[in-house]
Amino acid sequence: MDKAGRVKIVITIADAQAQPRAKRRVLVPTMGALHKAHGELMRVAREAAGKHGEVAVSIFVNPLQFEPGSDYKRYPRPEKSDEELCRSAGVDLLFRPSAEEVYATDRSTFVEEISLSSTLEGKSRPGHFRGVCTVVAKLFNILAPDAAVFGEKDFQQLAVIQRMVRDLNFKIDIIAAPTIREEDGLACSSRNQYLNSEERRQATVLYKALRAAANAEEQSPAEIIAVARKVIDAAPLARIDYLELVHAETLQSVQAARPNTVLLVAVFLGKTRLIDNIRLT
Ligand code: AMP
């Protein structure tokens, strides 16, 4: 941010790479339609950047991570309010490239993580994590941050990025930010705005189910999952895509419900697909 409190906005890759940089740069990659959870990631980034460091935010609706027929075209792109949120969060640099420049029409190189990506979201959304890893690797190369912040709301994405950074030796610290929720517990998401009022009301079952399962007396993974399933099934508009209890590092299913496990859920409310997760301690 300059002295007048303006965010430096850059569009082209050449311009992004030509920017003078502070001692430490912390990146928050997003797809825009920014909400208070993104604001919290920016706050975490600010703290991690330190007094002489800078916060960079990227906004890029990445076509490569949307499966055919999904919501790529209708994904919200509110440029002005996104800029405003970045400004009020004290962001220094906003990188908002075009899909045309990011992806050459004859592109033939991708980044693919093949173990953690094969379950859960990866199973439901083939190609999704290949798209995520490819764009995040490109953003890392373009902006060369010292650290990057990702939300635990996308638990599997965080695990996949951490694996990619380890496996490909990116010299970048990955910082995990906790899930930010609305007052009624629904995890903030740009996709929440697709919900009509009845779907929005019933969307609270995701977190209710996760909490019920995490606090349940039941001990076995199957019983704990059944507790969550019952809560979601009570909402007529909710349709479970997956509900799985896995090891927090391998993302493989577990024989025992604890320790170091996480319960992840994906639910359709009408056409909108929402995800959430909870650690079992
Ligand atoms: P998106 O713009 O949805 O791709 O998200 C950009 C970043 O914000 C990702 O690291 C997400 O995990 C994170 N994020 C989105 N929603 C939340 C939330 N409710 N709590 C914490 N992080 C979030």
PDB file of C-alpha atoms and ligand atoms in Angstrom:
ATOM      1  CA  MET A   1       0.000   0.000   0.000  1.00  0.00           C
ATOM      2  CA  ASP A   2       1.383   3.432  -0.866  1.00  0.00           C
ATOM      3  CA  LYS A   3       1.367   6.536   1.373  1.00  0.00           C
ATOM      4  CA  ALA A   4      -2.102   7.511   0.169  1.00  0.00           C
ATOM      5  CA  GLY A   5      -3.453   4.138   1.292  1.00  0.00           C
ATOM      6  CA  ARG A   6      -3.814   2.809  -2.236  1.00  0.00           C
ATOM      7  CA  VAL A   7      -3.364  -0.805  -3.226  1.00  0.00           C
ATOM      8  CA  LYS A   8      -1.013  -1.279  -6.165  1.00  0.00           C
ATOM      9  CA  ILE A   9      -3.018  -3.220  -8.736  1.00  0.00           C
ATOM     10  CA  VAL A  10      -1.158  -5.131 -11.419  1.00  0.00           C
ATOM     11  CA  ILE A  11      -2.658  -7.106 -14.256  1.00  0.00           C
ATOM     12  CA  THR A  12       0.154  -8.411 -16.409  1.00  0.00           C
ATOM     13  CA  ILE A  13       2.707 -11.027 -15.424  1.00  0.00           C
ATOM     14  CA  ALA A  14       5.589  -8.832 -16.610  1.00  0.00           C
ATOM     15  CA  ASP A  15       4.345  -5.991 -14.436  1.00  0.00           C
ATOM     16  CA  ALA A  16       3.967  -8.289 -11.433  1.00  0.00           C
ATOM     17  CA  GLN A  17       7.511  -9.546 -11.861  1.00  0.00           C
ATOM     18  CA  ALA A  18       8.854  -6.018 -12.259  1.00  0.00           C
ATOM     19  CA  GLN A  19       7.435  -4.788  -8.935  1.00  0.00           C
ATOM     20  CA  PRO A  20       9.990  -3.697  -6.353  1.00  0.00           C
ATOM     21  CA  ARG A  21       9.659  -5.967  -3.365  1.00  0.00           C
ATOM     22  CA  ALA A  22       9.828  -5.587   0.356  1.00  0.00           C
ATOM     23  CA  LYS A  23      12.050  -7.651   2.594  1.00  0.00           C
ATOM     24  CA  ARG A  24       9.394 -10.272   3.100  1.00  0.00           C
ATOM     25  CA  ARG A  25       6.392 -10.898   0.884  1.00  0.00           C
ATOM     26  CA  VAL A  26       3.384 -12.916   2.046  1.00  0.00           C
ATOM     27  CA  LEU A  27       0.870 -14.017  -0.567  1.00  0.00           C
ATOM     28  CA  VAL A  28      -2.839 -14.747  -0.170  1.00  0.00           C
ATOM     29  CA  PRO A  29      -4.079 -16.549  -3.295  1.00  0.00           C
ATOM     30  CA  THR A  30      -7.839 -16.181  -3.882  1.00  0.00           C
ATOM     31  CA  MET A  31     -10.490 -16.380  -6.545  1.00  0.00           C
ATOM     32  CA  GLY A  32     -12.004 -13.064  -5.475  1.00  0.00           C
ATOM     33  CA  ALA A  33     -15.604 -12.440  -4.369  1.00  0.00           C
ATOM     34  CA  LEU A  34     -13.800 -11.598  -1.166  1.00  0.00           C
ATOM     35  CA  HIS A  35     -15.510 -11.968   2.202  1.00  0.00           C
ATOM     36  CA  LYS A  36     -14.540 -11.761   5.850  1.00  0.00           C
ATOM     37  CA  ALA A  37     -12.596 -15.050   5.772  1.00  0.00           C
ATOM     38  CA  HIS A  38     -10.360 -13.660   3.035  1.00  0.00           C
ATOM     39  CA  GLY A  39     -10.000 -10.563   5.216  1.00  0.00           C
ATOM     40  CA  GLU A  40      -8.809 -12.772   8.056  1.00  0.00           C
ATOM     41  CA  LEU A  41      -6.271 -14.481   5.765  1.00  0.00           C
ATOM     42  CA  MET A  42      -4.983 -11.018   4.842  1.00  0.00           C
ATOM     43  CA  ARG A  43      -4.695 -10.149   8.533  1.00  0.00           C
ATOM     44  CA  VAL A  44      -2.714 -13.339   9.149  1.00  0.00           C
ATOM     45  CA  ALA A  45      -0.540 -12.463   6.144  1.00  0.00           C
ATOM     46  CA  ARG A  46       0.038  -8.949   7.474  1.00  0.00           C
ATOM     47  CA  GLU A  47       1.192 -10.354  10.783  1.00  0.00           C
ATOM     48  CA  ALA A  48       3.468 -12.879   9.072  1.00  0.00           C
ATOM     49  CA  ALA A  49       4.921 -10.179   6.807  1.00  0.00           C
ATOM     50  CA  GLY A  50       6.020  -8.088   9.765  1.00  0.00           C
ATOM     51  CA  LYS A  51       6.576  -4.352   9.894  1.00  0.00           C
ATOM     52  CA  HIS A  52       8.844  -4.162   6.868  1.00  0.00           C
ATOM     53  CA  GLY A  53       7.158  -6.867   4.864  1.00  0.00           C
ATOM     54  CA  GLU A  54       4.321  -6.684   2.341  1.00  0.00           C
ATOM     55  CA  VAL A  55       1.070  -8.500   1.656  1.00  0.00           C
ATOM     56  CA  ALA A  56       0.254  -9.568  -1.881  1.00  0.00           C
ATOM     57  CA  VAL A  57      -3.172 -10.877  -2.858  1.00  0.00           C
ATOM     58  CA  SER A  58      -3.935 -12.627  -6.109  1.00  0.00           C
ATOM     59  CA  ILE A  59      -7.434 -12.748  -7.539  1.00  0.00           C
ATOM     60  CA  PHE A  60      -7.801 -15.252 -10.299  1.00  0.00           C
ATOM     61  CA  VAL A  61     -10.818 -17.402 -11.117  1.00  0.00           C
ATOM     62  CA  ASN A  62      -8.816 -20.339 -12.333  1.00  0.00           C
ATOM     63  CA  PRO A  63     -10.548 -22.098 -15.234  1.00  0.00           C
ATOM     64  CA  LEU A  64      -8.298 -25.137 -14.821  1.00  0.00           C
ATOM     65  CA  GLN A  65      -9.715 -26.072 -11.422  1.00  0.00           C
ATOM     66  CA  PHE A  66     -13.368 -26.021 -12.496  1.00  0.00           C
ATOM     67  CA  GLU A  67     -14.700 -29.249 -13.906  1.00  0.00           C
ATOM     68  CA  PRO A  68     -16.655 -29.047 -17.171  1.00  0.00           C
ATOM     69  CA  GLY A  69     -20.220 -27.907 -16.540  1.00  0.00           C
ATOM     70  CA  SER A  70     -19.471 -26.343 -13.150  1.00  0.00           C
ATOM     71  CA  ASP A  71     -19.796 -22.715 -12.082  1.00  0.00           C
ATOM     72  CA  TYR A  72     -16.702 -21.167 -13.747  1.00  0.00           C
ATOM     73  CA  LYS A  73     -18.703 -18.741 -15.898  1.00  0.00           C
ATOM     74  CA  ARG A  74     -21.118 -17.659 -13.193  1.00  0.00           C
ATOM     75  CA  TYR A  75     -18.538 -17.474 -10.383  1.00  0.00           C
ATOM     76  CA  PRO A  76     -18.940 -13.948  -8.927  1.00  0.00           C
ATOM     77  CA  ARG A  77     -16.348 -11.329  -9.957  1.00  0.00           C
ATOM     78  CA  PRO A  78     -17.144  -8.129  -8.020  1.00  0.00           C
ATOM     79  CA  GLU A  79     -14.008  -6.151  -8.883  1.00  0.00           C
ATOM     80  CA  LYS A  80     -14.754  -2.918  -7.056  1.00  0.00           C
ATOM     81  CA  SER A  81     -15.788  -4.406  -3.718  1.00  0.00           C
ATOM     82  CA  ASP A  82     -12.808  -6.791  -3.891  1.00  0.00           C
ATOM     83  CA  GLU A  83     -10.486  -3.817  -4.308  1.00  0.00           C
ATOM     84  CA  GLU A  84     -12.171  -2.108  -1.392  1.00  0.00           C
ATOM     85  CA  LEU A  85     -11.720  -5.132   0.873  1.00  0.00           C
ATOM     86  CA  CYS A  86      -8.037  -5.330  -0.091  1.00  0.00           C
ATOM     87  CA  ARG A  87      -7.639  -1.651   0.646  1.00  0.00           C
ATOM     88  CA  SER A  88      -9.260  -1.865   4.059  1.00  0.00           C
ATOM     89  CA  ALA A  89      -7.159  -4.938   4.893  1.00  0.00           C
ATOM     90  CA  GLY A  90      -3.964  -2.994   4.160  1.00  0.00           C
ATOM     91  CA  VAL A  91      -2.945  -5.115   1.161  1.00  0.00           C
ATOM     92  CA  ASP A  92       0.092  -3.754  -0.686  1.00  0.00           C
ATOM     93  CA  LEU A  93      -0.109  -5.527  -4.009  1.00  0.00           C
ATOM     94  CA  LEU A  94      -3.137  -6.939  -5.825  1.00  0.00           C
ATOM     95  CA  PHE A  95      -2.363  -9.208  -8.769  1.00  0.00           C
ATOM     96  CA  ARG A  96      -5.360  -9.797 -11.017  1.00  0.00           C
ATOM     97  CA  PRO A  97      -4.186 -11.455 -14.217  1.00  0.00           C
ATOM     98  CA  SER A  98      -6.324 -12.491 -17.171  1.00  0.00           C
ATOM     99  CA  ALA A  99      -6.959 -16.158 -17.960  1.00  0.00           C
ATOM    100  CA  GLU A 100      -5.654 -15.515 -21.478  1.00  0.00           C
ATOM    101  CA  GLU A 101      -2.257 -14.470 -20.196  1.00  0.00           C
ATOM    102  CA  VAL A 102      -1.997 -17.096 -17.472  1.00  0.00           C
ATOM    103  CA  TYR A 103      -2.755 -19.967 -19.841  1.00  0.00           C
ATOM    104  CA  ALA A 104      -1.239 -20.120 -23.294  1.00  0.00           C
ATOM    105  CA  THR A 105      -3.617 -21.846 -25.687  1.00  0.00           C
ATOM    106  CA  ASP A 106      -0.946 -24.468 -26.401  1.00  0.00           C
ATOM    107  CA  ARG A 107      -0.017 -25.009 -22.740  1.00  0.00           C
ATOM    108  CA  SER A 108       1.342 -28.487 -22.128  1.00  0.00           C
ATOM    109  CA  THR A 109       2.832 -28.408 -18.632  1.00  0.00           C
ATOM    110  CA  PHE A 110       0.865 -29.073 -15.449  1.00  0.00           C
ATOM    111  CA  VAL A 111       1.618 -29.749 -11.800  1.00  0.00           C
ATOM    112  CA  GLU A 112      -0.064 -32.812 -10.397  1.00  0.00           C
ATOM    113  CA  GLU A 113      -0.018 -34.235  -6.881  1.00  0.00           C
ATOM    114  CA  ILE A 114      -1.218 -37.799  -7.172  1.00  0.00           C
ATOM    115  CA  SER A 115      -1.696 -39.182  -3.665  1.00  0.00           C
ATOM    116  CA  LEU A 116      -3.586 -36.747  -1.412  1.00  0.00           C
ATOM    117  CA  SER A 117      -5.518 -35.507  -4.448  1.00  0.00           C
ATOM    118  CA  SER A 118      -7.037 -38.869  -5.233  1.00  0.00           C
ATOM    119  CA  THR A 119      -9.716 -38.881  -2.500  1.00  0.00           C
ATOM    120  CA  LEU A 120     -12.604 -36.661  -1.321  1.00  0.00           C
ATOM    121  CA  GLU A 121     -12.696 -33.470  -3.464  1.00  0.00           C
ATOM    122  CA  GLY A 122     -10.346 -35.074  -5.961  1.00  0.00           C
ATOM    123  CA  LYS A 123     -12.736 -37.961  -6.486  1.00  0.00           C
ATOM    124  CA  SER A 124     -15.795 -35.731  -6.806  1.00  0.00           C
ATOM    125  CA  ARG A 125     -14.045 -33.131  -8.968  1.00  0.00           C
ATOM    126  CA  PRO A 126     -11.618 -34.850 -11.357  1.00  0.00           C
ATOM    127  CA  GLY A 127      -8.781 -32.550 -12.400  1.00  0.00           C
ATOM    128  CA  HIS A 128      -9.551 -30.034  -9.655  1.00  0.00           C
ATOM    129  CA  PHE A 129      -6.292 -30.340  -7.726  1.00  0.00           C
ATOM    130  CA  ARG A 130      -4.231 -30.506 -10.903  1.00  0.00           C
ATOM    131  CA  GLY A 131      -5.719 -27.117 -11.704  1.00  0.00           C
ATOM    132  CA  VAL A 132      -5.093 -25.835  -8.179  1.00  0.00           C
ATOM    133  CA  CYS A 133      -1.472 -27.048  -8.051  1.00  0.00           C
ATOM    134  CA  THR A 134      -0.712 -25.709 -11.514  1.00  0.00           C
ATOM    135  CA  VAL A 135      -2.038 -22.227 -10.780  1.00  0.00           C
ATOM    136  CA  VAL A 136      -0.517 -22.026  -7.301  1.00  0.00           C
ATOM    137  CA  ALA A 137       2.883 -23.102  -8.646  1.00  0.00           C
ATOM    138  CA  LYS A 138       2.584 -20.429 -11.348  1.00  0.00           C
ATOM    139  CA  LEU A 139       1.613 -17.770  -8.794  1.00  0.00           C
ATOM    140  CA  PHE A 140       4.564 -18.812  -6.644  1.00  0.00           C
ATOM    141  CA  ASN A 141       6.888 -18.442  -9.641  1.00  0.00           C
ATOM    142  CA  ILE A 142       5.428 -15.110 -10.723  1.00  0.00           C
ATOM    143  CA  LEU A 143       5.228 -13.433  -7.313  1.00  0.00           C
ATOM    144  CA  ALA A 144       8.025 -15.299  -5.501  1.00  0.00           C
ATOM    145  CA  PRO A 145       6.545 -14.926  -2.014  1.00  0.00           C
ATOM    146  CA  ASP A 146       8.414 -15.933   1.136  1.00  0.00           C
ATOM    147  CA  ALA A 147       5.199 -17.307   2.622  1.00  0.00           C
ATOM    148  CA  ALA A 148       1.626 -17.954   1.522  1.00  0.00           C
ATOM    149  CA  VAL A 149      -1.582 -18.243   3.552  1.00  0.00           C
ATOM    150  CA  PHE A 150      -4.261 -20.860   2.900  1.00  0.00           C
ATOM    151  CA  GLY A 151      -7.492 -21.535   4.802  1.00  0.00           C
ATOM    152  CA  GLU A 152      -8.227 -24.710   6.731  1.00  0.00           C
ATOM    153  CA  LYS A 153     -11.752 -24.579   5.370  1.00  0.00           C
ATOM    154  CA  ASP A 154     -10.250 -26.168   2.248  1.00  0.00           C
ATOM    155  CA  PHE A 155      -8.462 -28.759   4.319  1.00  0.00           C
ATOM    156  CA  GLN A 156      -7.499 -31.073   1.482  1.00  0.00           C
ATOM    157  CA  GLN A 157      -6.267 -28.173  -0.647  1.00  0.00           C
ATOM    158  CA  LEU A 158      -3.993 -27.086   2.185  1.00  0.00           C
ATOM    159  CA  ALA A 159      -2.600 -30.632   2.519  1.00  0.00           C
ATOM    160  CA  VAL A 160      -2.043 -30.904  -1.245  1.00  0.00           C
ATOM    161  CA  ILE A 161      -0.266 -27.532  -1.401  1.00  0.00           C
ATOM    162  CA  GLN A 162       1.959 -28.445   1.540  1.00  0.00           C
ATOM    163  CA  ARG A 163       2.880 -31.681  -0.224  1.00  0.00           C
ATOM    164  CA  MET A 164       3.586 -29.868  -3.503  1.00  0.00           C
ATOM    165  CA  VAL A 165       5.804 -27.332  -1.744  1.00  0.00           C
ATOM    166  CA  ARG A 166       7.732 -30.128  -0.045  1.00  0.00           C
ATOM    167  CA  ASP A 167       8.032 -32.309  -3.120  1.00  0.00           C
ATOM    168  CA  LEU A 168       9.034 -29.513  -5.500  1.00  0.00           C
ATOM    169  CA  ASN A 169      11.261 -27.620  -3.020  1.00  0.00           C
ATOM    170  CA  PHE A 170       9.483 -24.288  -3.170  1.00  0.00           C
ATOM    171  CA  LYS A 171      11.214 -22.129  -0.580  1.00  0.00           C
ATOM    172  CA  ILE A 172       7.895 -20.810   0.713  1.00  0.00           C
ATOM    173  CA  ASP A 173       6.348 -21.182   4.179  1.00  0.00           C
ATOM    174  CA  ILE A 174       2.759 -22.346   4.034  1.00  0.00           C
ATOM    175  CA  ILE A 175       0.679 -20.769   6.784  1.00  0.00           C
ATOM    176  CA  ALA A 176      -2.668 -22.333   7.728  1.00  0.00           C
ATOM    177  CA  ALA A 177      -5.486 -19.987   8.775  1.00  0.00           C
ATOM    178  CA  PRO A 178      -8.448 -21.334  10.773  1.00  0.00           C
ATOM    179  CA  THR A 179     -11.929 -21.553   9.274  1.00  0.00           C
ATOM    180  CA  ILE A 180     -13.993 -18.393   9.613  1.00  0.00           C
ATOM    181  CA  ARG A 181     -17.737 -18.817  10.064  1.00  0.00           C
ATOM    182  CA  GLU A 182     -20.946 -16.821   9.943  1.00  0.00           C
ATOM    183  CA  GLU A 183     -22.720 -16.345  13.258  1.00  0.00           C
ATOM    184  CA  ASP A 184     -24.810 -19.461  12.779  1.00  0.00           C
ATOM    185  CA  GLY A 185     -21.720 -21.598  12.110  1.00  0.00           C
ATOM    186  CA  LEU A 186     -21.838 -21.794   8.314  1.00  0.00           C
ATOM    187  CA  ALA A 187     -18.284 -21.531   6.954  1.00  0.00           C
ATOM    188  CA  CYS A 188     -17.881 -18.333   4.918  1.00  0.00           C
ATOM    189  CA  SER A 189     -17.669 -19.073   1.216  1.00  0.00           C
ATOM    190  CA  SER A 190     -18.068 -17.086  -1.981  1.00  0.00           C
ATOM    191  CA  ARG A 191     -20.539 -19.780  -3.031  1.00  0.00           C
ATOM    192  CA  ASN A 192     -22.891 -19.067  -0.100  1.00  0.00           C
ATOM    193  CA  GLN A 193     -24.369 -16.241  -2.164  1.00  0.00           C
ATOM    194  CA  TYR A 194     -25.785 -18.808  -4.612  1.00  0.00           C
ATOM    195  CA  LEU A 195     -28.105 -20.140  -1.871  1.00  0.00           C
ATOM    196  CA  ASN A 196     -31.749 -19.087  -1.728  1.00  0.00           C
ATOM    197  CA  SER A 197     -33.124 -18.268   1.700  1.00  0.00           C
ATOM    198  CA  GLU A 198     -34.365 -21.774   2.486  1.00  0.00           C
ATOM    199  CA  GLU A 199     -31.117 -23.372   1.283  1.00  0.00           C
ATOM    200  CA  ARG A 200     -29.160 -20.847   3.337  1.00  0.00           C
ATOM    201  CA  ARG A 201     -31.210 -21.753   6.415  1.00  0.00           C
ATOM    202  CA  GLN A 202     -30.591 -25.464   5.932  1.00  0.00           C
ATOM    203  CA  ALA A 203     -26.884 -24.973   5.122  1.00  0.00           C
ATOM    204  CA  THR A 204     -26.230 -24.714   8.853  1.00  0.00           C
ATOM    205  CA  VAL A 205     -26.513 -28.514   9.043  1.00  0.00           C
ATOM    206  CA  LEU A 206     -22.950 -28.959   7.773  1.00  0.00           C
ATOM    207  CA  TYR A 207     -21.307 -27.480  10.838  1.00  0.00           C
ATOM    208  CA  LYS A 208     -24.035 -28.773  13.179  1.00  0.00           C
ATOM    209  CA  ALA A 209     -23.355 -32.285  11.897  1.00  0.00           C
ATOM    210  CA  LEU A 210     -19.590 -31.936  12.230  1.00  0.00           C
ATOM    211  CA  ARG A 211     -19.894 -30.615  15.770  1.00  0.00           C
ATOM    212  CA  ALA A 212     -22.355 -33.320  16.794  1.00  0.00           C
ATOM    213  CA  ALA A 213     -19.949 -35.948  15.469  1.00  0.00           C
ATOM    214  CA  ALA A 214     -16.910 -34.394  17.149  1.00  0.00           C
ATOM    215  CA  ASN A 215     -18.709 -34.270  20.493  1.00  0.00           C
ATOM    216  CA  ALA A 216     -20.387 -37.670  20.227  1.00  0.00           C
ATOM    217  CA  GLU A 217     -19.952 -40.422  22.814  1.00  0.00           C
ATOM    218  CA  GLU A 218     -19.677 -42.932  19.996  1.00  0.00           C
ATOM    219  CA  GLN A 219     -16.196 -44.290  19.377  1.00  0.00           C
ATOM    220  CA  SER A 220     -15.866 -46.047  16.034  1.00  0.00           C
ATOM    221  CA  PRO A 221     -15.391 -44.118  12.759  1.00  0.00           C
ATOM    222  CA  ALA A 222     -18.595 -45.654  11.346  1.00  0.00           C
ATOM    223  CA  GLU A 223     -20.639 -44.613  14.374  1.00  0.00           C
ATOM    224  CA  ILE A 224     -19.212 -41.105  14.384  1.00  0.00           C
ATOM    225  CA  ILE A 225     -19.976 -40.701  10.685  1.00  0.00           C
ATOM    226  CA  ALA A 226     -23.507 -41.987  11.320  1.00  0.00           C
ATOM    227  CA  VAL A 227     -24.051 -39.255  13.929  1.00  0.00           C
ATOM    228  CA  ALA A 228     -23.138 -36.581  11.358  1.00  0.00           C
ATOM    229  CA  ARG A 229     -25.163 -38.234   8.609  1.00  0.00           C
ATOM    230  CA  LYS A 230     -28.299 -38.222  10.737  1.00  0.00           C
ATOM    231  CA  VAL A 231     -28.066 -34.458  11.297  1.00  0.00           C
ATOM    232  CA  ILE A 232     -27.614 -33.749   7.583  1.00  0.00           C
ATOM    233  CA  ASP A 233     -30.349 -36.155   6.539  1.00  0.00           C
ATOM    234  CA  ALA A 234     -32.798 -34.184   8.676  1.00  0.00           C
ATOM    235  CA  ALA A 235     -32.433 -31.238   6.255  1.00  0.00           C
ATOM    236  CA  PRO A 236     -34.621 -32.060   3.236  1.00  0.00           C
ATOM    237  CA  LEU A 237     -32.685 -29.875   0.775  1.00  0.00           C
ATOM    238  CA  ALA A 238     -29.275 -31.279   1.733  1.00  0.00           C
ATOM    239  CA  ARG A 239     -27.716 -34.104  -0.275  1.00  0.00           C
ATOM    240  CA  ILE A 240     -24.433 -35.564   0.911  1.00  0.00           C
ATOM    241  CA  ASP A 241     -21.691 -35.875  -1.703  1.00  0.00           C
ATOM    242  CA  TYR A 242     -19.158 -37.323   0.746  1.00  0.00           C
ATOM    243  CA  LEU A 243     -18.776 -37.591   4.492  1.00  0.00           C
ATOM    244  CA  GLU A 244     -15.495 -39.176   5.526  1.00  0.00           C
ATOM    245  CA  LEU A 245     -13.267 -39.507   8.526  1.00  0.00           C
ATOM    246  CA  VAL A 246      -9.608 -39.573   7.507  1.00  0.00           C
ATOM    247  CA  HIS A 247      -6.110 -39.244   8.892  1.00  0.00           C
ATOM    248  CA  ALA A 248      -5.160 -35.551   8.911  1.00  0.00           C
ATOM    249  CA  GLU A 249      -1.878 -36.099   7.082  1.00  0.00           C
ATOM    250  CA  THR A 250      -2.452 -39.027   4.734  1.00  0.00           C
ATOM    251  CA  LEU A 251      -6.168 -38.301   4.111  1.00  0.00           C
ATOM    252  CA  GLN A 252      -6.719 -42.073   4.135  1.00  0.00           C
ATOM    253  CA  SER A 253      -9.635 -43.575   6.053  1.00  0.00           C
ATOM    254  CA  VAL A 254      -8.879 -44.691   9.576  1.00  0.00           C
ATOM    255  CA  GLN A 255      -9.605 -47.691  11.790  1.00  0.00           C
ATOM    256  CA  ALA A 256      -9.740 -45.571  14.942  1.00  0.00           C
ATOM    257  CA  ALA A 257     -11.519 -42.235  15.183  1.00  0.00           C
ATOM    258  CA  ARG A 258      -8.675 -40.554  17.065  1.00  0.00           C
ATOM    259  CA  PRO A 259      -6.052 -39.108  17.284  1.00  0.00           C
ATOM    260  CA  ASN A 260      -5.061 -36.798  14.432  1.00  0.00           C
ATOM    261  CA  THR A 261      -8.133 -37.297  12.295  1.00  0.00           C
ATOM    262  CA  VAL A 262     -10.442 -34.961  10.472  1.00  0.00           C
ATOM    263  CA  LEU A 263     -14.061 -35.341   9.428  1.00  0.00           C
ATOM    264  CA  LEU A 264     -14.746 -33.802   6.019  1.00  0.00           C
ATOM    265  CA  VAL A 265     -18.051 -33.194   4.346  1.00  0.00           C
ATOM    266  CA  ALA A 266     -19.354 -32.024   0.978  1.00  0.00           C
ATOM    267  CA  VAL A 267     -23.068 -31.350   0.657  1.00  0.00           C
ATOM    268  CA  PHE A 268     -25.259 -30.134  -2.177  1.00  0.00           C
ATOM    269  CA  LEU A 269     -27.966 -27.646  -1.263  1.00  0.00           C
ATOM    270  CA  GLY A 270     -29.901 -27.456  -4.466  1.00  0.00           C
ATOM    271  CA  LYS A 271     -27.222 -26.909  -7.100  1.00  0.00           C
ATOM    272  CA  THR A 272     -24.716 -25.371  -4.700  1.00  0.00           C
ATOM    273  CA  ARG A 273     -21.991 -27.577  -3.297  1.00  0.00           C
ATOM    274  CA  LEU A 274     -20.537 -26.623   0.082  1.00  0.00           C
ATOM    275  CA  ILE A 275     -17.645 -28.152   2.012  1.00  0.00           C
ATOM    276  CA  ASP A 276     -16.553 -28.070   5.624  1.00  0.00           C
ATOM    277  CA  ASN A 277     -14.425 -30.054   8.058  1.00  0.00           C
ATOM    278  CA  ILE A 278     -13.607 -30.491  11.733  1.00  0.00           C
ATOM    279  CA  ARG A 279     -10.607 -31.921  13.547  1.00  0.00           C
ATOM    280  CA  LEU A 280     -11.375 -34.667  16.058  1.00  0.00           C
ATOM    281  CA  THR A 281      -9.280 -34.160  19.151  1.00  0.00           C
TER     282      THR A 281
HETATM  283  P1  AMP B   1     -11.190 -18.990  -2.556  1.00  0.00           P
HETATM  284  O1  AMP B   1     -11.223 -17.575  -2.973  1.00  0.00           O
HETATM  285  O2  AMP B   1     -12.511 -19.526  -2.110  1.00  0.00           O
HETATM  286  O3  AMP B   1     -10.461 -19.874  -3.523  1.00  0.00           O
HETATM  287  O4  AMP B   1     -10.324 -19.032  -1.227  1.00  0.00           O
HETATM  288  C1  AMP B   1      -9.076 -18.401  -1.123  1.00  0.00           C
HETATM  289  C2  AMP B   1      -8.467 -18.775   0.182  1.00  0.00           C
HETATM  290  O5  AMP B   1      -9.346 -18.419   1.247  1.00  0.00           O
HETATM  291  C3  AMP B   1      -8.206 -20.285   0.332  1.00  0.00           C
HETATM  292  O6  AMP B   1      -6.980 -20.491   1.008  1.00  0.00           O
HETATM  293  C4  AMP B   1      -9.367 -20.735   1.186  1.00  0.00           C
HETATM  294  O7  AMP B   1      -9.081 -21.889   1.947  1.00  0.00           O
HETATM  295  C5  AMP B   1      -9.559 -19.534   2.070  1.00  0.00           C
HETATM  296  N1  AMP B   1     -10.919 -19.523   2.629  1.00  0.00           N
HETATM  297  C6  AMP B   1     -12.091 -19.453   1.957  1.00  0.00           C
HETATM  298  N2  AMP B   1     -13.133 -19.493   2.825  1.00  0.00           N
HETATM  299  C7  AMP B   1     -12.587 -19.596   4.068  1.00  0.00           C
HETATM  300  C8  AMP B   1     -13.127 -19.679   5.377  1.00  0.00           C
HETATM  301  N3  AMP B   1     -14.440 -19.668   5.601  1.00  0.00           N
HETATM  302  N4  AMP B   1     -12.263 -19.757   6.418  1.00  0.00           N
HETATM  303  C9  AMP B   1     -10.922 -19.768   6.212  1.00  0.00           C
HETATM  304  N5  AMP B   1     -10.360 -19.694   5.002  1.00  0.00           N
HETATM  305  C10 AMP B   1     -11.168 -19.610   3.937  1.00  0.00           C
END
